[in-house]
Amino acid sequence: MSTYDHDSIRAVQWTGTHLRLLDQRLLPHRCVHVDLDSALEAAAAIRDMVVRGAPAIGVAAAYAAVLAGRAAWRQAGPDWRRAMEPALQALADSRPTAVNLFWALERMRAVMQALPAEADPEPALLAAAQEIHEADVAGNRRMGDLGAALISPGQDVLTHCNAGSLATAGYGTALGVIRSAFAQGRIGHVYADETRPWLQGSRLTAWELVQDDIPVTLLCEGAAAGLMRQGRVGWVVVGADRIAANGDTANKVGTYGLAVLARHHGVRFMVVAPTSTIDADAANGAAIPIEQRGEEEVLELAGQRVAAEGAGAWNPAFDVTPAELIDAIVTEKGVVERPGEGGVTALLD
């Protein structure tokens, strides 16, 4: 069996003329694709979580820059760079924590700067976006194989949020490791946290794994400690939205708590993310901006209030796991074990 057999989902696509996104807000009950014609529409889709997951956001932003370049050329001709700026700024403002968004926009800006003013920017921007897209899938497959090699056969794993095909250009980061390890017979079962309040584990990760015939059992976050105590988990495998130079890692809120539980119970903890997620300018986790989302996401469920009237909510989208609680950070350029001892910036050389 190929390690890539369990890989059927693509959340971000370029149709030849438009950016097409799988609307993840509607999963698992409806599988609806949205075609976007403008960068401003793409920025709104990123902000509203039609597309989510740091690598997928980066790929979507790259294609959105193509749409911005097309519109700017039609509207302003040789003054297209200036005309693109409002759209690029809207993309940059859409989600503050996922560093891949800014990395992708910087890549696209570098392409823009290399073009003459009298040249239509769309072909060059499209080629760059497609390169980012293809490199992400290839990098995910390499990370999958590298991470799977760390897992001893016969162990089950636990994951949090969604770091799969839906969160990337394809195959996934954390779920890429799980896909590869399952195909190799190293794991037989996956436990997935529901991941409140957006239920990415329940709605997205479980859906992905069911689609690709990988056994999955859901649990609410509060059940993870008991599961670990029973010795039923060998590894926690998660993705990342930003990794600081010292290895501190921002991921979906609840990840830090899992890392504390894992250390207490002797369960190993793996972060899987491309090197584009590493922010060398952030010395440690304290420098990572944490997105605060609306309290209605906690107080309501499917638009229906479930909390007592008058109660408020604290709703950070992410938390930071200290590097000393992480056993391995897996990237497409290699694996850093015990990142707390030396950080991760050597991967950027």
Short mmCIF file of C-alpha atoms in Angstrom, two decimals:
data_model
loop_
_atom_site.label_atom_id
_atom_site.label_comp_id
_atom_site.label_asym_id
_atom_site.label_seq_id
_atom_site.Cartn_x
_atom_site.Cartn_y
_atom_site.Cartn_z
CA MET A 1 0.00 0.00 0.00
CA SER A 2 1.30 3.45 -0.90
CA THR A 3 1.57 5.92 1.98
CA TYR A 4 -0.42 8.30 -0.24
CA ASP A 5 -3.45 6.05 -0.79
CA HIS A 6 -5.50 7.73 1.94
CA ASP A 7 -5.57 11.15 0.27
CA SER A 8 -8.78 12.16 -1.47
CA ILE A 9 -9.54 15.71 -0.32
CA ARG A 10 -8.59 19.12 -1.73
CA ALA A 11 -9.95 22.25 -0.03
CA VAL A 12 -8.20 24.91 -2.16
CA GLN A 13 -8.20 24.74 -5.96
CA TRP A 14 -7.48 26.99 -8.92
CA THR A 15 -10.04 26.40 -11.65
CA GLY A 16 -8.08 28.16 -14.39
CA THR A 17 -10.00 31.38 -13.87
CA HIS A 18 -11.14 31.46 -10.22
CA LEU A 19 -10.19 30.47 -6.69
CA ARG A 20 -12.40 27.59 -5.53
CA LEU A 21 -12.73 26.83 -1.82
CA LEU A 22 -14.51 24.01 -0.03
CA ASP A 23 -16.73 25.84 2.49
CA GLN A 24 -15.61 24.23 5.74
CA ARG A 25 -18.34 25.92 7.77
CA LEU A 26 -20.89 23.58 6.20
CA LEU A 27 -19.08 20.29 6.78
CA PRO A 28 -19.80 17.51 7.53
CA HIS A 29 -23.43 17.77 6.42
CA ARG A 30 -22.96 19.66 3.16
CA CYS A 31 -20.02 19.63 0.76
CA VAL A 32 -20.22 23.00 -1.02
CA HIS A 33 -17.54 24.71 -3.10
CA VAL A 34 -17.41 28.49 -3.43
CA ASP A 35 -15.90 30.23 -6.48
CA LEU A 36 -14.27 33.57 -5.71
CA ASP A 37 -13.62 36.30 -8.27
CA SER A 38 -11.78 38.87 -6.18
CA ALA A 39 -9.13 39.22 -3.51
CA LEU A 40 -11.60 41.01 -1.24
CA GLU A 41 -13.95 38.03 -1.45
CA ALA A 42 -11.01 35.78 -0.58
CA ALA A 43 -10.09 37.96 2.40
CA ALA A 44 -13.64 37.69 3.69
CA ALA A 45 -13.56 33.91 3.18
CA ILE A 46 -10.35 33.66 5.22
CA ARG A 47 -11.71 35.89 7.98
CA ASP A 48 -15.03 34.03 8.14
CA MET A 49 -13.33 30.60 8.14
CA VAL A 50 -14.65 29.35 4.81
CA VAL A 51 -11.01 28.29 4.53
CA ARG A 52 -8.90 27.75 7.67
CA GLY A 53 -5.63 26.17 8.69
CA ALA A 54 -2.37 28.07 8.32
CA PRO A 55 -1.01 26.41 5.14
CA ALA A 56 -4.40 26.51 3.38
CA ILE A 57 -4.77 30.18 4.26
CA GLY A 58 -1.35 30.85 2.74
CA VAL A 59 -2.20 29.05 -0.51
CA ALA A 60 -5.58 30.77 -0.72
CA ALA A 61 -3.92 34.16 -0.15
CA ALA A 62 -1.43 33.47 -2.94
CA TYR A 63 -4.24 32.78 -5.40
CA ALA A 64 -6.10 35.82 -4.07
CA ALA A 65 -3.07 37.93 -5.00
CA VAL A 66 -3.45 36.59 -8.55
CA LEU A 67 -7.05 37.85 -8.56
CA ALA A 68 -5.86 41.19 -7.19
CA GLY A 69 -3.25 41.48 -9.92
CA ARG A 70 -5.76 40.68 -12.63
CA ALA A 71 -8.19 43.33 -11.38
CA ALA A 72 -5.46 45.94 -10.88
CA TRP A 73 -4.11 45.46 -14.41
CA ARG A 74 -7.57 45.87 -15.89
CA GLN A 75 -8.31 48.95 -13.80
CA ALA A 76 -4.97 50.75 -13.67
CA GLY A 77 -2.68 49.37 -16.36
CA PRO A 78 0.95 50.29 -15.57
CA ASP A 79 -0.11 51.58 -12.14
CA TRP A 80 -1.20 48.08 -11.13
CA ARG A 81 1.12 47.82 -8.11
CA ARG A 82 -0.56 50.77 -6.37
CA ALA A 83 -3.99 49.48 -7.34
CA MET A 84 -3.24 46.09 -5.72
CA GLU A 85 -2.35 47.50 -2.30
CA PRO A 86 -5.86 47.75 -0.76
CA ALA A 87 -6.57 44.12 -1.65
CA LEU A 88 -3.23 42.91 -0.30
CA GLN A 89 -3.79 44.82 2.92
CA ALA A 90 -7.25 43.30 3.30
CA LEU A 91 -5.70 39.85 2.96
CA ALA A 92 -3.03 40.67 5.55
CA ASP A 93 -5.71 41.86 7.97
CA SER A 94 -7.93 38.79 7.61
CA ARG A 95 -6.26 36.53 10.24
CA PRO A 96 -3.41 37.77 12.47
CA THR A 97 -1.91 34.56 13.90
CA ALA A 98 -1.27 32.28 10.90
CA VAL A 99 2.20 33.32 9.74
CA ASN A 100 1.80 31.39 6.46
CA LEU A 101 -0.57 34.13 5.31
CA PHE A 102 2.15 36.77 5.59
CA TRP A 103 4.81 34.43 4.20
CA ALA A 104 2.70 33.82 1.07
CA LEU A 105 1.98 37.52 0.61
CA GLU A 106 5.69 38.31 0.91
CA ARG A 107 6.43 35.71 -1.76
CA MET A 108 3.86 37.29 -4.05
CA ARG A 109 5.20 40.79 -3.35
CA ALA A 110 8.68 39.63 -4.35
CA VAL A 111 7.27 38.48 -7.69
CA MET A 112 5.48 41.81 -8.11
CA GLN A 113 8.66 43.79 -7.50
CA ALA A 114 10.55 41.84 -10.14
CA LEU A 115 8.03 42.66 -12.88
CA PRO A 116 8.12 45.74 -15.10
CA ALA A 117 5.24 48.15 -14.67
CA GLU A 118 4.14 47.66 -18.27
CA ALA A 119 3.75 43.88 -17.85
CA ASP A 120 0.45 42.17 -17.02
CA PRO A 121 1.28 40.64 -13.60
CA GLU A 122 -1.24 37.80 -13.70
CA PRO A 123 0.86 35.09 -15.47
CA ALA A 124 3.85 35.51 -13.15
CA LEU A 125 1.68 35.73 -10.05
CA LEU A 126 -0.23 32.62 -11.08
CA ALA A 127 2.97 30.66 -11.65
CA ALA A 128 4.17 31.66 -8.17
CA ALA A 129 0.88 30.69 -6.53
CA GLN A 130 0.87 27.31 -8.27
CA GLU A 131 4.43 26.72 -7.10
CA ILE A 132 3.42 27.47 -3.51
CA HIS A 133 0.44 25.13 -3.89
CA GLU A 134 2.42 22.23 -5.33
CA ALA A 135 5.28 22.66 -2.86
CA ASP A 136 2.85 22.47 0.04
CA VAL A 137 1.47 19.10 -1.06
CA ALA A 138 4.96 17.70 -1.68
CA GLY A 139 6.18 19.06 1.67
CA ASN A 140 3.20 17.53 3.49
CA ARG A 141 3.96 14.12 2.04
CA ARG A 142 7.58 14.37 3.14
CA MET A 143 6.52 15.48 6.63
CA GLY A 144 4.08 12.58 6.73
CA ASP A 145 6.84 10.06 6.13
CA LEU A 146 9.29 11.75 8.52
CA GLY A 147 6.75 11.96 11.32
CA ALA A 148 5.46 8.43 10.80
CA ALA A 149 9.00 7.09 11.26
CA LEU A 150 8.93 8.38 14.86
CA ILE A 151 5.87 6.31 15.77
CA SER A 152 6.48 2.75 16.96
CA PRO A 153 4.09 0.18 15.46
CA GLY A 154 1.10 -0.64 17.59
CA GLN A 155 0.54 2.84 19.04
CA ASP A 156 -2.64 4.89 18.72
CA VAL A 157 -2.54 8.68 18.41
CA LEU A 158 -4.57 11.67 19.52
CA THR A 159 -4.95 14.86 17.48
CA HIS A 160 -6.49 18.26 18.12
CA CYS A 161 -8.30 20.63 15.75
CA ASN A 162 -7.78 19.91 12.05
CA ALA A 163 -4.35 19.81 10.45
CA GLY A 164 -5.27 17.70 7.46
CA SER A 165 -6.08 18.13 3.79
CA LEU A 166 -8.70 20.68 4.74
CA ALA A 167 -6.08 22.84 6.46
CA THR A 168 -3.46 22.62 3.72
CA ALA A 169 -3.10 22.32 -0.03
CA GLY A 170 -3.53 18.57 0.41
CA TYR A 171 -2.54 15.47 2.46
CA GLY A 172 -2.11 17.48 5.65
CA THR A 173 0.53 18.13 8.28
CA ALA A 174 -0.53 16.31 11.47
CA LEU A 175 -3.01 14.22 9.49
CA GLY A 176 -0.33 13.68 6.85
CA VAL A 177 1.73 11.93 9.54
CA ILE A 178 -1.35 9.99 10.58
CA ARG A 179 -2.16 9.04 6.97
CA SER A 180 1.39 7.85 6.38
CA ALA A 181 1.61 5.99 9.71
CA PHE A 182 -1.73 4.27 9.12
CA ALA A 183 -0.72 3.16 5.62
CA GLN A 184 2.49 1.71 7.09
CA GLY A 185 0.61 -0.18 9.80
CA ARG A 186 2.20 1.86 12.59
CA ILE A 187 -1.12 3.04 14.05
CA GLY A 188 -4.51 1.41 14.04
CA HIS A 189 -6.72 4.12 15.48
CA VAL A 190 -7.01 7.89 15.82
CA TYR A 191 -8.61 9.78 18.70
CA ALA A 192 -9.76 13.27 17.73
CA ASP A 193 -10.69 16.05 20.13
CA GLU A 194 -13.98 17.75 19.24
CA THR A 195 -12.12 21.09 19.42
CA ARG A 196 -14.58 23.60 20.76
CA PRO A 197 -16.05 26.11 20.05
CA TRP A 198 -15.84 25.60 16.25
CA LEU A 199 -15.72 21.78 16.52
CA GLN A 200 -13.02 21.41 13.88
CA GLY A 201 -12.17 17.95 15.20
CA SER A 202 -15.76 16.79 15.13
CA ARG A 203 -16.83 18.42 11.88
CA LEU A 204 -13.58 18.31 9.90
CA THR A 205 -10.97 15.86 11.19
CA ALA A 206 -13.47 13.07 11.77
CA TRP A 207 -15.00 13.75 8.34
CA GLU A 208 -11.59 13.62 6.64
CA LEU A 209 -10.58 10.37 8.30
CA VAL A 210 -13.94 8.72 7.57
CA GLN A 211 -13.62 9.77 3.90
CA ASP A 212 -10.23 8.05 3.71
CA ASP A 213 -11.21 4.94 5.73
CA ILE A 214 -9.02 5.63 8.76
CA PRO A 215 -10.66 4.55 12.05
CA VAL A 216 -11.45 7.55 14.27
CA THR A 217 -13.09 8.06 17.65
CA LEU A 218 -14.17 11.50 18.86
CA LEU A 219 -13.75 12.74 22.40
CA CYS A 220 -14.40 16.03 24.10
CA GLU A 221 -11.23 17.77 25.31
CA GLY A 222 -12.01 16.94 28.94
CA ALA A 223 -11.74 13.19 28.21
CA ALA A 224 -8.14 13.29 26.97
CA ALA A 225 -6.58 12.96 30.43
CA GLY A 226 -8.49 9.78 31.24
CA LEU A 227 -7.66 8.29 27.85
CA MET A 228 -3.96 8.95 28.37
CA ARG A 229 -4.07 7.52 31.88
CA GLN A 230 -5.37 4.25 30.45
CA GLY A 231 -2.26 4.03 28.27
CA ARG A 232 -4.23 4.12 25.04
CA VAL A 233 -2.27 6.93 23.38
CA GLY A 234 1.38 6.79 22.30
CA TRP A 235 1.62 10.20 20.62
CA VAL A 236 -0.27 13.46 20.44
CA VAL A 237 0.16 14.79 16.89
CA VAL A 238 -0.87 18.37 16.11
CA GLY A 239 -0.25 21.11 13.56
CA ALA A 240 0.83 24.71 14.15
CA ASP A 241 -0.17 28.20 13.11
CA ARG A 242 3.11 29.84 14.13
CA ILE A 243 6.37 28.54 15.59
CA ALA A 244 8.73 30.96 17.36
CA ALA A 245 12.50 30.80 16.96
CA ASN A 246 12.91 28.96 20.26
CA GLY A 247 10.33 26.30 19.29
CA ASP A 248 7.35 27.67 21.25
CA THR A 249 4.31 26.84 19.14
CA ALA A 250 0.93 28.52 18.67
CA ASN A 251 -1.86 26.18 17.69
CA LYS A 252 -5.60 25.90 18.21
CA VAL A 253 -6.61 26.73 21.78
CA GLY A 254 -6.47 23.58 23.90
CA THR A 255 -3.16 22.38 22.46
CA TYR A 256 -1.17 23.68 25.44
CA GLY A 257 -3.37 21.75 27.85
CA LEU A 258 -2.87 18.57 25.84
CA ALA A 259 0.90 19.05 25.98
CA VAL A 260 0.79 19.38 29.77
CA LEU A 261 -1.33 16.23 30.02
CA ALA A 262 0.95 14.35 27.65
CA ARG A 263 4.06 15.19 29.66
CA HIS A 264 2.39 14.09 32.90
CA HIS A 265 1.31 10.75 31.43
CA GLY A 266 4.49 9.96 29.49
CA VAL A 267 2.83 10.46 26.11
CA ARG A 268 5.05 11.95 23.42
CA PHE A 269 4.06 15.19 21.70
CA MET A 270 4.68 16.00 18.02
CA VAL A 271 4.14 19.26 16.13
CA VAL A 272 3.99 18.99 12.34
CA ALA A 273 4.25 22.12 10.21
CA PRO A 274 6.11 23.49 7.16
CA THR A 275 9.09 25.78 7.68
CA SER A 276 6.92 28.65 6.38
CA THR A 277 5.20 28.43 9.78
CA ILE A 278 8.44 29.33 11.59
CA ASP A 279 8.63 33.00 12.52
CA ALA A 280 12.32 33.72 13.07
CA ASP A 281 11.44 37.26 14.16
CA ALA A 282 9.47 35.93 17.13
CA ALA A 283 12.06 35.08 19.77
CA ASN A 284 9.56 33.07 21.80
CA GLY A 285 5.86 32.44 22.22
CA ALA A 286 5.26 35.74 23.98
CA ALA A 287 5.89 37.50 20.65
CA ILE A 288 3.14 35.58 18.83
CA PRO A 289 -0.12 37.56 18.43
CA ILE A 290 -3.12 35.58 19.62
CA GLU A 291 -6.35 36.21 17.76
CA GLN A 292 -9.34 37.00 19.98
CA ARG A 293 -12.61 36.02 18.36
CA GLY A 294 -16.16 37.05 19.14
CA GLU A 295 -17.67 35.77 22.38
CA GLU A 296 -20.80 34.63 20.53
CA GLU A 297 -18.81 31.63 19.25
CA VAL A 298 -18.69 30.34 22.84
CA LEU A 299 -22.07 31.58 24.03
CA GLU A 300 -23.98 30.21 21.03
CA LEU A 301 -24.19 26.96 19.10
CA ALA A 302 -25.42 27.07 15.49
CA GLY A 303 -26.81 30.55 16.15
CA GLN A 304 -28.76 29.45 19.25
CA ARG A 305 -27.65 30.80 22.62
CA VAL A 306 -26.69 27.98 25.00
CA ALA A 307 -25.14 30.03 27.83
CA ALA A 308 -27.03 31.85 30.56
CA GLU A 309 -28.07 35.36 29.65
CA GLY A 310 -25.67 37.86 31.15
CA ALA A 311 -22.65 35.54 30.97
CA GLY A 312 -19.62 36.65 29.00
CA ALA A 313 -16.95 34.57 27.26
CA TRP A 314 -13.18 34.61 26.73
CA ASN A 315 -12.45 33.27 23.26
CA PRO A 316 -8.78 33.15 22.22
CA ALA A 317 -8.46 31.19 18.99
CA PHE A 318 -5.00 29.86 19.88
CA ASP A 319 -2.67 29.15 22.78
CA VAL A 320 1.09 28.71 22.95
CA THR A 321 2.79 25.43 23.87
CA PRO A 322 6.27 25.93 25.34
CA ALA A 323 9.05 24.21 23.40
CA GLU A 324 10.11 22.17 26.45
CA LEU A 325 6.79 20.28 26.28
CA ILE A 326 7.34 19.28 22.64
CA ASP A 327 9.22 16.09 21.81
CA ALA A 328 9.57 16.69 18.07
CA ILE A 329 8.84 19.35 15.49
CA VAL A 330 8.53 17.81 12.03
CA THR A 331 9.02 19.95 8.92
CA GLU A 332 9.59 19.26 5.24
CA LYS A 333 13.30 20.05 5.84
CA GLY A 334 13.74 17.62 8.67
CA VAL A 335 12.92 16.82 12.29
CA VAL A 336 13.98 18.75 15.38
CA GLU A 337 13.79 16.57 18.48
CA ARG A 338 13.74 18.29 21.89
CA PRO A 339 13.33 21.77 20.34
CA GLY A 340 13.44 23.31 23.79
CA GLU A 341 17.17 22.70 23.85
CA GLY A 342 18.07 24.74 20.77
CA GLY A 343 15.07 26.10 18.90
CA VAL A 344 14.26 25.61 15.24
CA THR A 345 15.94 28.37 13.27
CA ALA A 346 18.62 26.00 11.91
CA LEU A 347 15.86 24.65 9.64
CA LEU A 348 15.72 28.02 7.89
CA ASP A 349 19.38 27.95 6.74
#
